[in-house]
Amino acid sequence: MLSFLIPVYKTEKYLERCVKSLAEQSLKEWEAIFVLDGESKEAVDIITRTIGKRSFQIITIEHGGACRARNEAAKHANGDIWAFWDSDCAIECDTAQAWV
């Protein structure tokens, strides 16, 4: 399984595009772990309405930077393969399958 580890900090403008591109992956076995680097109700709303039925977690930490958020995501990852992903990036639908 592939785990996407995604820190989220003030990227609500781009987040829906990112989440939608993950939700459209042809690979079936993956999870997304979003770590909010500080609280954001808007980010939670975007993620939960866009991700669909895919496996995901949303974790909120006190603001500490992207590295801290990635490390927190890694603690919760269940996949054999980790993809450190940014919340303002999108991915083509067959990319994760090609990686695996």
Coordinates of C-alpha atoms in Angstrom, one line a residue:
M1 CA 0.0 0.0 0.0
L2 CA 1.1 3.6 -0.7
S3 CA 0.7 6.3 1.9
F4 CA 0.5 9.9 0.9
L5 CA 1.9 12.1 3.7
I6 CA 0.6 15.6 3.3
P7 CA 1.3 18.7 5.5
V8 CA -1.4 21.4 5.1
Y9 CA -0.7 25.0 6.0
K10 CA -2.5 27.9 4.4
T11 CA -3.0 26.1 1.1
E12 CA -6.8 26.1 1.1
K13 CA -6.7 27.9 -2.3
Y14 CA -5.1 24.8 -3.9
L15 CA -6.2 22.0 -1.6
E16 CA -9.3 20.9 -3.4
R17 CA -7.3 20.4 -6.6
C18 CA -4.7 18.3 -4.7
V19 CA -7.3 16.2 -2.9
K20 CA -9.3 15.6 -6.1
S21 CA -6.2 14.4 -8.0
L22 CA -5.5 11.9 -5.2
A23 CA -9.1 10.7 -5.2
E24 CA -8.9 10.0 -8.9
Q25 CA -5.9 7.7 -8.7
S26 CA -6.3 4.4 -10.5
L27 CA -4.3 2.6 -7.8
K28 CA -6.8 1.1 -5.4
E29 CA -4.6 0.5 -2.3
W30 CA -3.5 3.8 -0.9
E31 CA -4.2 6.1 2.0
A32 CA -3.8 9.9 2.6
I33 CA -2.7 11.3 5.8
F34 CA -3.3 15.1 6.0
V35 CA -1.6 16.9 8.9
L36 CA -3.0 20.3 9.5
D37 CA -0.1 22.5 10.7
G38 CA -2.5 24.6 12.8
E39 CA -6.2 24.3 12.9
S40 CA -8.2 25.0 9.7
K41 CA -11.9 24.2 9.5
E42 CA -11.9 25.2 5.9
A43 CA -9.2 22.6 5.1
V44 CA -11.1 19.9 7.0
D45 CA -14.2 20.7 5.0
I46 CA -12.4 20.6 1.7
I47 CA -10.7 17.3 2.4
T48 CA -13.8 15.5 3.7
R49 CA -16.1 16.6 0.9
T50 CA -13.5 15.9 -1.9
I51 CA -11.7 12.7 -0.9
G52 CA -14.8 10.5 -1.4
K53 CA -14.7 7.0 0.1
R54 CA -10.9 6.7 0.0
S55 CA -8.9 5.9 3.2
F56 CA -7.7 9.1 4.8
Q57 CA -6.9 10.6 8.2
I58 CA -6.8 14.3 9.2
I59 CA -4.5 15.1 12.1
T60 CA -4.2 18.6 13.6
I61 CA -1.0 19.7 15.3
E62 CA 0.2 23.0 16.7
H63 CA 1.9 25.0 14.0
G64 CA 5.5 23.8 13.8
G65 CA 6.4 23.7 10.1
A66 CA 6.2 21.2 7.2
C67 CA 9.0 18.9 8.6
R68 CA 7.2 18.5 11.9
A69 CA 3.9 17.8 10.0
R70 CA 5.5 15.2 7.8
N71 CA 7.1 13.4 10.8
E72 CA 3.7 13.3 12.4
A73 CA 2.1 11.9 9.3
A74 CA 4.8 9.2 9.2
K75 CA 3.9 8.1 12.7
H76 CA 0.4 7.2 11.3
A77 CA 1.3 5.7 7.9
N78 CA 0.3 2.1 7.2
G79 CA 1.8 1.8 3.7
D80 CA 4.9 0.0 2.6
I81 CA 5.7 3.0 0.4
W82 CA 5.5 6.6 1.5
A83 CA 5.0 9.6 -0.8
F84 CA 5.7 12.9 0.8
W85 CA 3.3 15.2 -1.0
D86 CA 2.6 18.9 -0.8
S87 CA -1.0 20.2 -0.4
D88 CA -0.6 22.6 -3.3
C89 CA 0.4 19.9 -5.8
A90 CA -1.8 17.7 -8.1
I91 CA -1.0 14.3 -9.5
E92 CA -2.0 12.5 -12.8
C93 CA -4.5 9.7 -12.3
D94 CA -2.1 6.8 -13.1
T95 CA 1.0 8.1 -11.4
A96 CA 0.7 6.3 -8.1
Q97 CA 0.1 3.0 -10.0
A98 CA 3.3 3.6 -12.0
W99 CA 5.3 4.2 -8.8
V100 CA 4.1 1.0 -7.2

